[in-house]
């Protein structure tokens, strides 16, 4: 049993290495080794990934919002709530995009995407009723291998969510 477990761990590390080699430019062997070490404790699994395009502070300010930061906090609170209703987790926010995962499976992801989409429409309607223009937002849903872990960021660890499933979802 211990040998079988060790073989599975080795196969997972080899898959992670293949994914990292696709993501890191050639000729950078040292960063690959550092990433491998940092992600070695991470988890690899096949699961649905939902990527959303969020209105940024500049877009909200340009749309006429008096307090764009408060509106953005409200936006993410509503997205997190809609995701949680269907077993989703807001895994990462990066610039004007966010990534959510649905560990329970595809059905939850589909219902979660629909719930988030409905809530985004409601947020747009609320902004329009206040006389504000709502910046365009989008969603992309894909299912595939996701690597999650943490990389050193100064004295703390920054969460990482990457893999073959994340990029196609972001492009949708």
Short mmCIF file of N, CA, C and O in Angstrom, two decimals, residues 2-112:
data_model
loop_
_atom_site.label_atom_id
_atom_site.label_comp_id
_atom_site.label_asym_id
_atom_site.label_seq_id
_atom_site.Cartn_x
_atom_site.Cartn_y
_atom_site.Cartn_z
N UNK A 2 1.96 1.23 0.77
CA UNK A 2 2.84 2.40 0.83
C UNK A 2 3.51 2.63 -0.52
O UNK A 2 3.68 3.78 -0.95
N UNK A 3 3.87 1.56 -1.21
CA UNK A 3 4.50 1.67 -2.52
C UNK A 3 3.51 2.26 -3.54
O UNK A 3 3.86 3.14 -4.32
N UNK A 4 2.27 1.82 -3.50
CA UNK A 4 1.25 2.35 -4.42
C UNK A 4 1.01 3.84 -4.15
O UNK A 4 0.87 4.63 -5.09
N UNK A 5 0.98 4.23 -2.88
CA UNK A 5 0.80 5.64 -2.53
C UNK A 5 1.97 6.47 -3.05
O UNK A 5 1.77 7.54 -3.63
N UNK A 6 3.18 5.95 -2.86
CA UNK A 6 4.37 6.68 -3.33
C UNK A 6 4.37 6.79 -4.85
O UNK A 6 4.74 7.83 -5.40
N UNK A 7 3.93 5.76 -5.55
CA UNK A 7 3.86 5.82 -7.01
C UNK A 7 2.84 6.87 -7.47
O UNK A 7 3.10 7.60 -8.42
N UNK A 8 1.70 6.96 -6.79
CA UNK A 8 0.70 7.98 -7.14
C UNK A 8 1.26 9.38 -6.90
O UNK A 8 1.04 10.29 -7.71
N UNK A 9 1.98 9.57 -5.80
CA UNK A 9 2.58 10.88 -5.52
C UNK A 9 3.61 11.25 -6.59
O UNK A 9 3.67 12.40 -7.03
N UNK A 10 4.38 10.28 -7.03
CA UNK A 10 5.38 10.52 -8.07
C UNK A 10 4.71 10.87 -9.39
O UNK A 10 5.12 11.81 -10.08
N UNK A 11 3.63 10.18 -9.74
CA UNK A 11 2.90 10.49 -10.97
C UNK A 11 2.30 11.90 -10.89
O UNK A 11 2.33 12.64 -11.88
N UNK A 12 1.78 12.28 -9.73
CA UNK A 12 1.22 13.62 -9.57
C UNK A 12 2.31 14.66 -9.75
O UNK A 12 2.11 15.67 -10.43
N UNK A 13 3.48 14.45 -9.16
CA UNK A 13 4.58 15.40 -9.29
C UNK A 13 5.03 15.50 -10.74
O UNK A 13 5.31 16.60 -11.23
N UNK A 14 5.05 14.39 -11.46
CA UNK A 14 5.44 14.42 -12.87
C UNK A 14 4.42 15.21 -13.69
O UNK A 14 4.78 15.98 -14.58
N UNK A 15 3.11 15.05 -13.40
CA UNK A 15 2.08 15.83 -14.11
C UNK A 15 2.23 17.31 -13.80
O UNK A 15 2.12 18.16 -14.68
N UNK A 16 2.49 17.64 -12.52
CA UNK A 16 2.69 19.04 -12.15
C UNK A 16 3.89 19.61 -12.89
O UNK A 16 3.84 20.74 -13.38
N UNK A 17 4.96 18.86 -13.01
CA UNK A 17 6.17 19.31 -13.70
C UNK A 17 5.85 19.60 -15.17
O UNK A 17 6.28 20.61 -15.72
N UNK A 18 5.06 18.73 -15.82
CA UNK A 18 4.69 18.95 -17.22
C UNK A 18 3.88 20.24 -17.37
O UNK A 18 4.09 21.03 -18.29
N UNK A 19 2.95 20.47 -16.45
CA UNK A 19 2.14 21.69 -16.50
C UNK A 19 3.03 22.91 -16.30
O UNK A 19 2.93 23.91 -17.02
N UNK A 20 3.92 22.87 -15.31
CA UNK A 20 4.80 24.01 -15.05
C UNK A 20 5.70 24.30 -16.24
O UNK A 20 5.96 25.45 -16.56
N UNK A 21 6.17 23.27 -16.90
CA UNK A 21 7.05 23.49 -18.07
C UNK A 21 6.30 24.19 -19.19
O UNK A 21 6.89 24.93 -19.97
N UNK A 22 4.99 23.97 -19.30
CA UNK A 22 4.20 24.67 -20.32
C UNK A 22 3.96 26.12 -19.92
O UNK A 22 3.80 26.98 -20.78
N UNK A 23 3.91 26.41 -18.63
CA UNK A 23 3.58 27.75 -18.16
C UNK A 23 4.80 28.65 -18.02
O UNK A 23 4.69 29.87 -18.12
N UNK A 24 5.98 28.08 -17.76
CA UNK A 24 7.20 28.86 -17.54
C UNK A 24 8.00 28.90 -18.83
O UNK A 24 8.18 27.87 -19.48
N UNK A 25 8.47 30.09 -19.26
CA UNK A 25 9.23 30.19 -20.50
C UNK A 25 10.47 29.31 -20.48
O UNK A 25 11.06 29.07 -19.42
N UNK A 26 10.89 28.81 -21.67
CA UNK A 26 12.08 27.95 -21.74
C UNK A 26 13.33 28.73 -21.30
O UNK A 26 13.39 29.94 -21.40
N UNK A 27 14.30 27.99 -20.84
CA UNK A 27 15.55 28.60 -20.41
C UNK A 27 15.53 29.10 -18.98
O UNK A 27 16.46 29.78 -18.56
N UNK A 28 14.50 28.77 -18.24
CA UNK A 28 14.42 29.20 -16.85
C UNK A 28 14.34 27.99 -15.92
O UNK A 28 13.37 27.80 -15.22
N UNK A 29 15.38 27.16 -15.91
CA UNK A 29 15.31 25.93 -15.09
C UNK A 29 15.25 26.21 -13.59
O UNK A 29 14.60 25.49 -12.87
N UNK A 30 15.92 27.26 -13.10
CA UNK A 30 15.91 27.52 -11.67
C UNK A 30 14.51 27.89 -11.17
O UNK A 30 14.05 27.33 -10.17
N UNK A 31 13.78 28.79 -11.85
CA UNK A 31 12.41 29.06 -11.39
C UNK A 31 11.52 27.83 -11.41
O UNK A 31 10.66 27.67 -10.56
N UNK A 32 11.74 26.94 -12.38
CA UNK A 32 10.93 25.73 -12.43
C UNK A 32 11.18 24.89 -11.19
O UNK A 32 10.25 24.39 -10.57
N UNK A 33 12.42 24.75 -10.79
CA UNK A 33 12.73 23.97 -9.58
C UNK A 33 12.11 24.62 -8.35
O UNK A 33 11.59 23.94 -7.48
N UNK A 34 12.16 25.96 -8.27
CA UNK A 34 11.56 26.66 -7.14
C UNK A 34 10.05 26.48 -7.12
O UNK A 34 9.45 26.25 -6.08
N UNK A 35 9.41 26.57 -8.30
CA UNK A 35 7.97 26.37 -8.38
C UNK A 35 7.60 24.95 -8.01
O UNK A 35 6.63 24.71 -7.31
N UNK A 36 8.38 23.98 -8.49
CA UNK A 36 8.11 22.58 -8.16
C UNK A 36 8.17 22.37 -6.66
O UNK A 36 7.32 21.71 -6.07
N UNK A 37 9.19 22.96 -6.01
CA UNK A 37 9.33 22.79 -4.57
C UNK A 37 8.16 23.45 -3.84
O UNK A 37 7.61 22.90 -2.89
N UNK A 38 7.76 24.63 -4.30
CA UNK A 38 6.68 25.34 -3.63
C UNK A 38 5.34 24.66 -3.83
O UNK A 38 4.51 24.63 -2.94
N UNK A 39 5.12 24.10 -5.03
CA UNK A 39 3.84 23.47 -5.32
C UNK A 39 3.81 21.99 -4.94
O UNK A 39 2.79 21.35 -5.07
N UNK A 40 4.94 21.48 -4.50
CA UNK A 40 4.99 20.05 -4.17
C UNK A 40 3.96 19.68 -3.12
O UNK A 40 3.45 18.57 -3.12
N UNK A 41 3.64 20.59 -2.24
CA UNK A 41 2.65 20.32 -1.21
C UNK A 41 1.24 20.65 -1.68
O UNK A 41 0.28 20.48 -0.96
N UNK A 42 1.13 21.15 -2.90
CA UNK A 42 -0.17 21.52 -3.46
C UNK A 42 -0.99 20.31 -3.84
O UNK A 42 -0.57 19.17 -3.72
N UNK A 43 -2.17 20.58 -4.34
CA UNK A 43 -3.11 19.53 -4.68
C UNK A 43 -3.43 19.62 -6.16
O UNK A 43 -3.59 20.70 -6.71
N UNK A 44 -3.50 18.50 -6.80
CA UNK A 44 -3.90 18.43 -8.20
C UNK A 44 -5.19 17.64 -8.28
O UNK A 44 -5.30 16.57 -7.71
N UNK A 45 -6.17 18.19 -8.97
CA UNK A 45 -7.42 17.46 -9.14
C UNK A 45 -8.12 17.96 -10.39
O UNK A 45 -7.89 19.06 -10.85
N UNK A 46 -9.01 17.14 -10.89
CA UNK A 46 -9.84 17.53 -12.02
C UNK A 46 -11.14 18.08 -11.45
O UNK A 46 -11.82 17.40 -10.69
N UNK A 47 -11.44 19.32 -11.81
CA UNK A 47 -12.65 19.94 -11.29
C UNK A 47 -13.05 21.10 -12.19
O UNK A 47 -12.25 21.59 -12.96
N UNK A 48 -14.28 21.54 -12.07
CA UNK A 48 -14.73 22.69 -12.84
C UNK A 48 -14.11 23.99 -12.30
O UNK A 48 -13.91 24.14 -11.11
N UNK A 49 -13.82 24.90 -13.23
CA UNK A 49 -13.25 26.20 -12.89
C UNK A 49 -14.12 27.26 -13.56
O UNK A 49 -14.42 27.17 -14.75
N UNK A 50 -14.53 28.25 -12.81
CA UNK A 50 -15.30 29.38 -13.33
C UNK A 50 -14.43 30.62 -13.21
O UNK A 50 -13.92 30.92 -12.14
N UNK A 51 -14.23 31.31 -14.33
CA UNK A 51 -13.43 32.54 -14.34
C UNK A 51 -14.36 33.69 -14.68
O UNK A 51 -15.16 33.60 -15.61
N UNK A 52 -14.27 34.76 -13.91
CA UNK A 52 -15.11 35.93 -14.14
C UNK A 52 -14.28 37.17 -14.39
O UNK A 52 -13.20 37.32 -13.82
N UNK A 53 -14.78 38.02 -15.25
CA UNK A 53 -14.17 39.32 -15.50
C UNK A 53 -14.90 40.32 -14.63
O UNK A 53 -16.10 40.52 -14.78
N UNK A 54 -14.18 40.93 -13.72
CA UNK A 54 -14.80 41.85 -12.77
C UNK A 54 -14.61 43.29 -13.22
O UNK A 54 -13.64 43.61 -13.91
N UNK A 55 -15.53 44.15 -12.83
CA UNK A 55 -15.30 45.57 -13.10
C UNK A 55 -14.17 46.05 -12.21
O UNK A 55 -14.16 45.80 -11.01
N UNK A 56 -13.19 46.70 -12.76
CA UNK A 56 -12.09 47.23 -11.97
C UNK A 56 -12.43 48.57 -11.37
O UNK A 56 -13.47 49.17 -11.67
N UNK A 57 -11.56 49.05 -10.50
CA UNK A 57 -11.79 50.35 -9.86
C UNK A 57 -11.88 51.47 -10.89
O UNK A 57 -12.73 52.34 -10.79
N UNK A 58 -10.99 51.42 -11.88
CA UNK A 58 -11.00 52.46 -12.91
C UNK A 58 -12.31 52.43 -13.69
O UNK A 58 -12.90 53.48 -13.97
N UNK A 59 -12.79 51.24 -14.03
CA UNK A 59 -14.05 51.11 -14.76
C UNK A 59 -15.23 51.60 -13.95
O UNK A 59 -16.13 52.27 -14.47
N UNK A 60 -15.23 51.30 -12.66
CA UNK A 60 -16.33 51.76 -11.80
C UNK A 60 -16.28 53.28 -11.61
O UNK A 60 -17.30 53.95 -11.58
N UNK A 61 -15.07 53.81 -11.50
CA UNK A 61 -14.93 55.25 -11.37
C UNK A 61 -15.40 55.94 -12.65
O UNK A 61 -16.13 56.93 -12.59
N UNK A 62 -14.99 55.40 -13.79
CA UNK A 62 -15.40 55.97 -15.08
C UNK A 62 -16.91 55.86 -15.27
O UNK A 62 -17.52 56.68 -15.96
N UNK A 63 -17.52 54.83 -14.66
CA UNK A 63 -18.96 54.64 -14.78
C UNK A 63 -19.74 55.61 -13.91
O UNK A 63 -20.97 55.65 -13.97
N UNK A 64 -19.05 56.39 -13.09
CA UNK A 64 -19.73 57.41 -12.29
C UNK A 64 -19.94 57.03 -10.84
O UNK A 64 -20.62 57.74 -10.12
N UNK A 65 -19.36 55.93 -10.39
CA UNK A 65 -19.54 55.51 -9.00
C UNK A 65 -18.81 56.48 -8.07
O UNK A 65 -17.65 56.81 -8.28
N UNK A 66 -19.52 56.94 -7.02
CA UNK A 66 -18.91 57.87 -6.06
C UNK A 66 -17.89 57.16 -5.18
O UNK A 66 -16.91 57.75 -4.76
N UNK A 67 -18.13 55.90 -4.87
CA UNK A 67 -17.21 55.12 -4.04
C UNK A 67 -16.95 53.78 -4.73
O UNK A 67 -17.57 52.77 -4.41
N UNK A 68 -16.02 53.78 -5.72
CA UNK A 68 -15.79 52.54 -6.48
C UNK A 68 -15.29 51.39 -5.61
O UNK A 68 -15.63 50.23 -5.87
N UNK A 69 -14.53 51.67 -4.57
CA UNK A 69 -14.02 50.60 -3.71
C UNK A 69 -15.16 49.91 -2.97
O UNK A 69 -15.20 48.68 -2.89
N UNK A 70 -16.10 50.68 -2.46
CA UNK A 70 -17.26 50.09 -1.76
C UNK A 70 -18.09 49.26 -2.74
O UNK A 70 -18.57 48.18 -2.40
N UNK A 71 -18.26 49.76 -3.96
CA UNK A 71 -19.04 49.02 -4.97
C UNK A 71 -18.33 47.71 -5.34
O UNK A 71 -18.97 46.69 -5.53
N UNK A 72 -16.99 47.77 -5.44
CA UNK A 72 -16.23 46.56 -5.77
C UNK A 72 -16.31 45.55 -4.63
O UNK A 72 -16.46 44.36 -4.88
N UNK A 73 -16.25 46.00 -3.40
CA UNK A 73 -16.40 45.10 -2.24
C UNK A 73 -17.79 44.45 -2.26
O UNK A 73 -17.92 43.25 -2.00
N UNK A 74 -18.79 45.24 -2.57
CA UNK A 74 -20.16 44.72 -2.67
C UNK A 74 -20.24 43.67 -3.77
O UNK A 74 -20.84 42.60 -3.59
N UNK A 75 -19.62 43.96 -4.92
CA UNK A 75 -19.60 43.03 -6.04
C UNK A 75 -19.01 41.68 -5.61
O UNK A 75 -19.61 40.63 -5.83
N UNK A 76 -17.83 41.70 -4.99
CA UNK A 76 -17.19 40.45 -4.60
C UNK A 76 -17.96 39.74 -3.49
O UNK A 76 -17.99 38.52 -3.45
N UNK A 77 -18.59 40.48 -2.61
CA UNK A 77 -19.43 39.85 -1.59
C UNK A 77 -20.59 39.10 -2.23
O UNK A 77 -20.92 37.98 -1.82
N UNK A 78 -21.21 39.71 -3.23
CA UNK A 78 -22.34 39.07 -3.92
C UNK A 78 -21.86 37.85 -4.72
O UNK A 78 -22.54 36.82 -4.75
N UNK A 79 -20.71 37.96 -5.36
CA UNK A 79 -20.16 36.81 -6.12
C UNK A 79 -19.86 35.66 -5.17
O UNK A 79 -20.22 34.51 -5.44
N UNK A 80 -19.21 35.95 -4.05
CA UNK A 80 -18.88 34.90 -3.08
C UNK A 80 -20.15 34.23 -2.56
O UNK A 80 -20.18 33.01 -2.41
N UNK A 81 -21.17 35.01 -2.28
CA UNK A 81 -22.42 34.45 -1.79
C UNK A 81 -23.06 33.54 -2.84
O UNK A 81 -23.49 32.41 -2.53
N UNK A 82 -23.12 34.00 -4.08
CA UNK A 82 -23.71 33.19 -5.16
C UNK A 82 -22.92 31.90 -5.38
O UNK A 82 -23.50 30.84 -5.62
N UNK A 83 -21.60 31.97 -5.27
CA UNK A 83 -20.77 30.76 -5.42
C UNK A 83 -21.02 29.79 -4.28
O UNK A 83 -21.18 28.58 -4.49
N UNK A 84 -21.05 30.31 -3.06
CA UNK A 84 -21.22 29.45 -1.87
C UNK A 84 -22.54 28.70 -1.89
O UNK A 84 -22.62 27.57 -1.39
N UNK A 85 -23.58 29.30 -2.45
CA UNK A 85 -24.88 28.63 -2.52
C UNK A 85 -24.82 27.32 -3.31
O UNK A 85 -25.66 26.45 -3.13
N UNK A 86 -23.80 27.19 -4.17
CA UNK A 86 -23.68 25.99 -5.01
C UNK A 86 -22.36 25.27 -4.80
O UNK A 86 -21.89 24.56 -5.70
N UNK A 87 -21.75 25.45 -3.65
CA UNK A 87 -20.53 24.71 -3.31
C UNK A 87 -19.27 25.26 -3.94
O UNK A 87 -18.24 24.60 -3.94
N UNK A 88 -19.32 26.47 -4.48
CA UNK A 88 -18.15 27.08 -5.10
C UNK A 88 -17.36 27.92 -4.12
O UNK A 88 -17.87 28.39 -3.11
N UNK A 89 -16.09 28.08 -4.43
CA UNK A 89 -15.19 28.87 -3.60
C UNK A 89 -14.45 29.87 -4.47
O UNK A 89 -13.92 29.49 -5.52
N UNK A 90 -14.42 31.11 -4.06
CA UNK A 90 -13.63 32.12 -4.76
C UNK A 90 -12.17 31.85 -4.40
O UNK A 90 -11.73 32.13 -3.29
N UNK A 91 -11.44 31.27 -5.35
CA UNK A 91 -10.08 30.80 -5.05
C UNK A 91 -9.02 31.88 -5.22
O UNK A 91 -8.01 31.86 -4.53
N UNK A 92 -9.25 32.81 -6.14
CA UNK A 92 -8.20 33.80 -6.42
C UNK A 92 -8.81 35.00 -7.11
O UNK A 92 -9.68 34.88 -7.96
N UNK A 93 -8.31 36.18 -6.76
CA UNK A 93 -8.64 37.42 -7.45
C UNK A 93 -7.32 37.97 -7.99
O UNK A 93 -6.36 38.11 -7.23
N UNK A 94 -7.29 38.23 -9.28
CA UNK A 94 -6.07 38.75 -9.87
C UNK A 94 -6.44 39.83 -10.88
O UNK A 94 -7.11 39.55 -11.88
N UNK A 95 -6.02 41.04 -10.59
CA UNK A 95 -6.33 42.20 -11.43
C UNK A 95 -7.84 42.31 -11.58
O UNK A 95 -8.53 42.45 -10.59
N UNK A 96 -8.35 42.23 -12.79
CA UNK A 96 -9.79 42.37 -13.01
C UNK A 96 -10.44 41.03 -13.34
O UNK A 96 -11.45 40.98 -14.03
N UNK A 97 -9.85 39.94 -12.84
CA UNK A 97 -10.41 38.61 -13.04
C UNK A 97 -10.44 37.88 -11.70
O UNK A 97 -9.63 38.13 -10.83
N UNK A 98 -11.38 36.96 -11.59
CA UNK A 98 -11.44 36.09 -10.42
C UNK A 98 -11.61 34.66 -10.88
O UNK A 98 -12.09 34.40 -11.97
N UNK A 99 -11.17 33.74 -10.03
CA UNK A 99 -11.25 32.31 -10.35
C UNK A 99 -11.95 31.61 -9.20
O UNK A 99 -11.61 31.81 -8.04
N UNK A 100 -12.93 30.80 -9.54
CA UNK A 100 -13.67 30.02 -8.54
C UNK A 100 -13.58 28.55 -8.90
O UNK A 100 -13.51 28.19 -10.08
N UNK A 101 -13.58 27.70 -7.90
CA UNK A 101 -13.57 26.26 -8.12
C UNK A 101 -14.80 25.64 -7.48
O UNK A 101 -15.38 26.19 -6.55
N UNK A 102 -15.17 24.49 -8.01
CA UNK A 102 -16.32 23.74 -7.52
C UNK A 102 -15.88 22.30 -7.27
O UNK A 102 -16.02 21.44 -8.13
N UNK A 103 -15.33 22.02 -6.08
CA UNK A 103 -14.83 20.68 -5.78
C UNK A 103 -15.89 19.58 -5.87
O UNK A 103 -15.57 18.44 -6.15
N UNK A 104 -17.16 19.92 -5.67
CA UNK A 104 -18.21 18.89 -5.67
C UNK A 104 -18.55 18.39 -7.06
O UNK A 104 -19.11 17.31 -7.20
N UNK A 105 -18.26 19.16 -8.10
CA UNK A 105 -18.48 18.63 -9.44
C UNK A 105 -19.17 19.57 -10.41
O UNK A 105 -19.45 20.73 -10.12
N UNK A 106 -19.46 19.00 -11.57
CA UNK A 106 -19.97 19.75 -12.70
C UNK A 106 -21.36 20.32 -12.46
O UNK A 106 -21.64 21.48 -12.81
N UNK A 107 -22.26 19.55 -11.88
CA UNK A 107 -23.61 20.06 -11.65
C UNK A 107 -23.60 21.32 -10.79
O UNK A 107 -24.27 22.30 -11.10
N UNK A 108 -22.82 21.28 -9.71
CA UNK A 108 -22.72 22.46 -8.86
C UNK A 108 -22.12 23.64 -9.63
O UNK A 108 -22.54 24.78 -9.45
N UNK A 109 -21.15 23.35 -10.48
CA UNK A 109 -20.52 24.42 -11.26
C UNK A 109 -21.51 25.06 -12.22
O UNK A 109 -21.54 26.29 -12.38
N UNK A 110 -22.32 24.25 -12.87
CA UNK A 110 -23.31 24.80 -13.81
C UNK A 110 -24.34 25.66 -13.08
O UNK A 110 -24.67 26.77 -13.51
N UNK A 111 -24.85 25.16 -11.96
CA UNK A 111 -25.81 25.93 -11.18
C UNK A 111 -25.15 27.17 -10.59
O UNK A 111 -25.75 28.24 -10.51
N UNK A 112 -23.90 27.02 -10.16
CA UNK A 112 -23.17 28.15 -9.61
C UNK A 112 -22.93 29.24 -10.66
O UNK A 112 -23.10 30.43 -10.38
#
